[in-house]
PDB file of C-alpha atoms in Angstrom:
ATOM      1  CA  UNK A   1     -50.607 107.083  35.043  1.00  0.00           C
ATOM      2  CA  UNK A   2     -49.879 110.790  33.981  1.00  0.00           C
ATOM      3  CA  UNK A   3     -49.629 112.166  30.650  1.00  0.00           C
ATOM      4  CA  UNK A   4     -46.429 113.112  29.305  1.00  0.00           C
ATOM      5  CA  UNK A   5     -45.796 115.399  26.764  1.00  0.00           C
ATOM      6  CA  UNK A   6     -42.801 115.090  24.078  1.00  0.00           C
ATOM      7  CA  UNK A   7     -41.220 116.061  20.648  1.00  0.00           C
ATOM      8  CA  UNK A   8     -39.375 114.722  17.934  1.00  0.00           C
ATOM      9  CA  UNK A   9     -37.141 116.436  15.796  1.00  0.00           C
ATOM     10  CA  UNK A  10     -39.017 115.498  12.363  1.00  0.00           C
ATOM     11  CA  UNK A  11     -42.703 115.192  13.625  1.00  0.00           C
ATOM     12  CA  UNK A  12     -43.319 117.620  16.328  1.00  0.00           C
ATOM     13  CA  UNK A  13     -45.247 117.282  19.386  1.00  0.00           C
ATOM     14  CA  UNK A  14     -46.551 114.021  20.670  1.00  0.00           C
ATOM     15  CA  UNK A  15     -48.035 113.031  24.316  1.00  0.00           C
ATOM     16  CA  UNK A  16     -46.900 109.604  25.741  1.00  0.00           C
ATOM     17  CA  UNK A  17     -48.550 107.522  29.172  1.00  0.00           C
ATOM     18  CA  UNK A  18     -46.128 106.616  31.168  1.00  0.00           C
ATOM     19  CA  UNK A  19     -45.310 105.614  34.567  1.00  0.00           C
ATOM     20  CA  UNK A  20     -44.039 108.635  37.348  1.00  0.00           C
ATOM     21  CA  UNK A  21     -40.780 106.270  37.411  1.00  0.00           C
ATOM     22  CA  UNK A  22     -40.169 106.789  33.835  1.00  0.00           C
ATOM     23  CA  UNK A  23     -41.112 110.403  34.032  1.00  0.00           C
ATOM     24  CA  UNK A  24     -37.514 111.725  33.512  1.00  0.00           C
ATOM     25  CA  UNK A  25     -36.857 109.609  30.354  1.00  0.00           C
ATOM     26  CA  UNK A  26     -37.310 110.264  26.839  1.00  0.00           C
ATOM     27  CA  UNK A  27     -40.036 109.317  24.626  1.00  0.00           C
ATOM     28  CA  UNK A  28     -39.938 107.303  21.608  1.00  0.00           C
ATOM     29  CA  UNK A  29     -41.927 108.986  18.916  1.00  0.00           C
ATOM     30  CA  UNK A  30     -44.985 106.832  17.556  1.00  0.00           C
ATOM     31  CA  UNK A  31     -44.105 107.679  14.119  1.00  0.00           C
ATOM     32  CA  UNK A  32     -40.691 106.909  13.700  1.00  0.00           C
ATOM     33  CA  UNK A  33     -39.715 105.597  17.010  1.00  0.00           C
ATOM     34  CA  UNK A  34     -37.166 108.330  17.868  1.00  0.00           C
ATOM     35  CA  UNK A  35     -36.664 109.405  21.256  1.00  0.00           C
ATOM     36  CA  UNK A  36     -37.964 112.778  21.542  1.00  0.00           C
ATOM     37  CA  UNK A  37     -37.152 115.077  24.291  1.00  0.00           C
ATOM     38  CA  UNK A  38     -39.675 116.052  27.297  1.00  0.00           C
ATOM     39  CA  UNK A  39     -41.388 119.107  26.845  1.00  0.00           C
ATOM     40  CA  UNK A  40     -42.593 120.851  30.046  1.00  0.00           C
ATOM     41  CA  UNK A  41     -45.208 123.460  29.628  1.00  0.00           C
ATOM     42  CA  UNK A  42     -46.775 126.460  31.858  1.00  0.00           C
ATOM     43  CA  UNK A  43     -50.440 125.692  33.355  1.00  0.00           C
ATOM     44  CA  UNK A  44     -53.218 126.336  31.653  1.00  0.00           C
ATOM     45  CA  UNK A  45     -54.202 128.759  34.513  1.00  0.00           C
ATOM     46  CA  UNK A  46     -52.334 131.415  32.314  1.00  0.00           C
ATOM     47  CA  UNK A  47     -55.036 130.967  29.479  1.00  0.00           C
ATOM     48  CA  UNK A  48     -58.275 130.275  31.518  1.00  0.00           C
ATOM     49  CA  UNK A  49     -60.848 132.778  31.785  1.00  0.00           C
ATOM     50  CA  UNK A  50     -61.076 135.565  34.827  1.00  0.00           C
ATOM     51  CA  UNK A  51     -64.136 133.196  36.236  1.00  0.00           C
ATOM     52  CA  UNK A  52     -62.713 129.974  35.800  1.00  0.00           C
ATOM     53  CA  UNK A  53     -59.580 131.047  37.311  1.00  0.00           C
ATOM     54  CA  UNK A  54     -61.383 132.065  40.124  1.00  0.00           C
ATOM     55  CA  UNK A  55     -63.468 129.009  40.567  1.00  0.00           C
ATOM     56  CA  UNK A  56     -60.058 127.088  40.680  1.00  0.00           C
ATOM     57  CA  UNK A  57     -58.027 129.141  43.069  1.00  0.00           C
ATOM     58  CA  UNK A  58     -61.156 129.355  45.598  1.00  0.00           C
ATOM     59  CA  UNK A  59     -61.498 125.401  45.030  1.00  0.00           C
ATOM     60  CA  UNK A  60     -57.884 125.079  45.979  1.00  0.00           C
ATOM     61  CA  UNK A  61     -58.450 127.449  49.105  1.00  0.00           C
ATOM     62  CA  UNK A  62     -61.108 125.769  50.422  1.00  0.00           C
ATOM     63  CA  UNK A  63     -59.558 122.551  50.351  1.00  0.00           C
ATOM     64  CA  UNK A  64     -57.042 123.511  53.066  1.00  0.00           C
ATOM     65  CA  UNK A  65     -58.673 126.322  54.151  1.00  0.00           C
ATOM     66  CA  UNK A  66     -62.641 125.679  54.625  1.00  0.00           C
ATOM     67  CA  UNK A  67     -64.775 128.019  55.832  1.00  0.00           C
ATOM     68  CA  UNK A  68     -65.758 127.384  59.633  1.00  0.00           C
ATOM     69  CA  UNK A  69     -68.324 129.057  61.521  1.00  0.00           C
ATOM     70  CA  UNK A  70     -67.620 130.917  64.265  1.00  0.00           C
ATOM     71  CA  UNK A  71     -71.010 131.678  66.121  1.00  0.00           C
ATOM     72  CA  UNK A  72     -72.831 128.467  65.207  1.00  0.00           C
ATOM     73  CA  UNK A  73     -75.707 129.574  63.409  1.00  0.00           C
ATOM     74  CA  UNK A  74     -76.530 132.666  61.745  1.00  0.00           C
ATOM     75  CA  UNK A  75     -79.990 133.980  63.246  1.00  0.00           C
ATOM     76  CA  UNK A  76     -78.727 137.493  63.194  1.00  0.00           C
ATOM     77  CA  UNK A  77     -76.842 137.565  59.607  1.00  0.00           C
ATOM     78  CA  UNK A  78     -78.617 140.266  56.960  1.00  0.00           C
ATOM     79  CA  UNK A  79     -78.997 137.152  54.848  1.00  0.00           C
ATOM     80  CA  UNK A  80     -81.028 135.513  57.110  1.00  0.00           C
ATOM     81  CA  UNK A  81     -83.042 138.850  57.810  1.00  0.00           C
ATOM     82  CA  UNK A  82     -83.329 139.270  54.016  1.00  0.00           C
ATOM     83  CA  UNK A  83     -84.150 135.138  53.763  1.00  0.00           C
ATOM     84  CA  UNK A  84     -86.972 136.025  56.461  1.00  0.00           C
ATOM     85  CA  UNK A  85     -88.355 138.622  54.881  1.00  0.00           C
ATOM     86  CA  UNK A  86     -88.634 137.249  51.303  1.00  0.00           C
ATOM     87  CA  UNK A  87     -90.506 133.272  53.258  1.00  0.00           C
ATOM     88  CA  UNK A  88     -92.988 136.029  54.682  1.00  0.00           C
ATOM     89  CA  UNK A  89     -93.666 137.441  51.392  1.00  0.00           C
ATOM     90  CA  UNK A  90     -94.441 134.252  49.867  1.00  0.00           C
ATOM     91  CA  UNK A  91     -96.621 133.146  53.002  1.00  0.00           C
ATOM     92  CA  UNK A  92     -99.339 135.653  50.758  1.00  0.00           C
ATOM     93  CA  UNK A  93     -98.883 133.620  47.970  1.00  0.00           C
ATOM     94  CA  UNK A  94    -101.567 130.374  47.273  1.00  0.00           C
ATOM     95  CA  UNK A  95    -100.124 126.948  48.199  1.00  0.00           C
ATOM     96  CA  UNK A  96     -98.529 124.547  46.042  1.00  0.00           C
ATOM     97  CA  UNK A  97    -100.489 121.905  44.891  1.00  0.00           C
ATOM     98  CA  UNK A  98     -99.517 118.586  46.650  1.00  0.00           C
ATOM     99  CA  UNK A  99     -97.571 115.881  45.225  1.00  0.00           C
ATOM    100  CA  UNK A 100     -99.534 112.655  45.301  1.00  0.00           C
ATOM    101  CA  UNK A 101     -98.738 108.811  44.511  1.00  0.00           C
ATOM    102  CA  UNK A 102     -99.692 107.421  40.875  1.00  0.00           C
ATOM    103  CA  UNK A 103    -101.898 104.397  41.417  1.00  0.00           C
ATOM    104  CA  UNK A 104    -101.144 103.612  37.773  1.00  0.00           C
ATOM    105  CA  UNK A 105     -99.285 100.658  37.042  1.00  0.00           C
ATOM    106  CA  UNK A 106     -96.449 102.796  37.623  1.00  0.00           C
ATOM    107  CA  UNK A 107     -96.337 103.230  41.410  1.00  0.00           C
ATOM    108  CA  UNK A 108     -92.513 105.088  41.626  1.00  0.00           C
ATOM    109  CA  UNK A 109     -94.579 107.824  39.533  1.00  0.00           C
ATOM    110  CA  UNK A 110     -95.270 111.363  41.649  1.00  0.00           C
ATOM    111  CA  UNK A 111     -97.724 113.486  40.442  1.00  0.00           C
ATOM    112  CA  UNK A 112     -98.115 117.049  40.542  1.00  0.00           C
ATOM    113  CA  UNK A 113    -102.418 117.898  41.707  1.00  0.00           C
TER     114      UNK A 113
END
């Protein structure tokens, strides 16, 4: 059930649960059991931060709007080029030590050897 927000005349704001077939009636105040009006306030989007704004517009985008690929895959892509060049740099490096099983009493235990 939403979350509806109201105020009384003598004790100010309050925020009621209620059902979306009530949503249009008033409130009765906790305090003095009153019925306050309905108070209908702007987004928060308004007050957010630049990046969190962001973050929720592109999360509204892509949830009618995903991102589809049109080539299948991206072999040719400067990522992938860049991606490619940075694996072959690392191919200099020394491997990573291999994970083994623990044959402790513990055997869900991975070490690192």
């Amino acid at each position: 059930m939403p979350l509806y927000e109201f105020e009384c005349a003598r004790h100010g704001a309050f925020t009621l649960v209620r059902p979306m077939s009530e949503s249009g009636r008033d409130g009765p105040c906790p305090t003095c059991d009153v019925a306050g009006r309905r108070v209908i306030n702007p987004p928060t989007l308004l007050t957010m931060g630049a990046p969190a704004r962001d973050a929720a517009f592109r999360n509204e985008r892509s949830r009618h709007e995903p991102r589809v690929s049109r080539s299948g895959c991206a072999h040719a892509s400067p990522a992938t080029k860049a991606a490619d060049r940075a694996s072959a740099a690392r191919r200099d490096e020394p491997p990573k030590p291999k994970l083994q099983a623990y044959a402790g009493p513990r055997p869900w235990v991975v070490e690192h050897r």
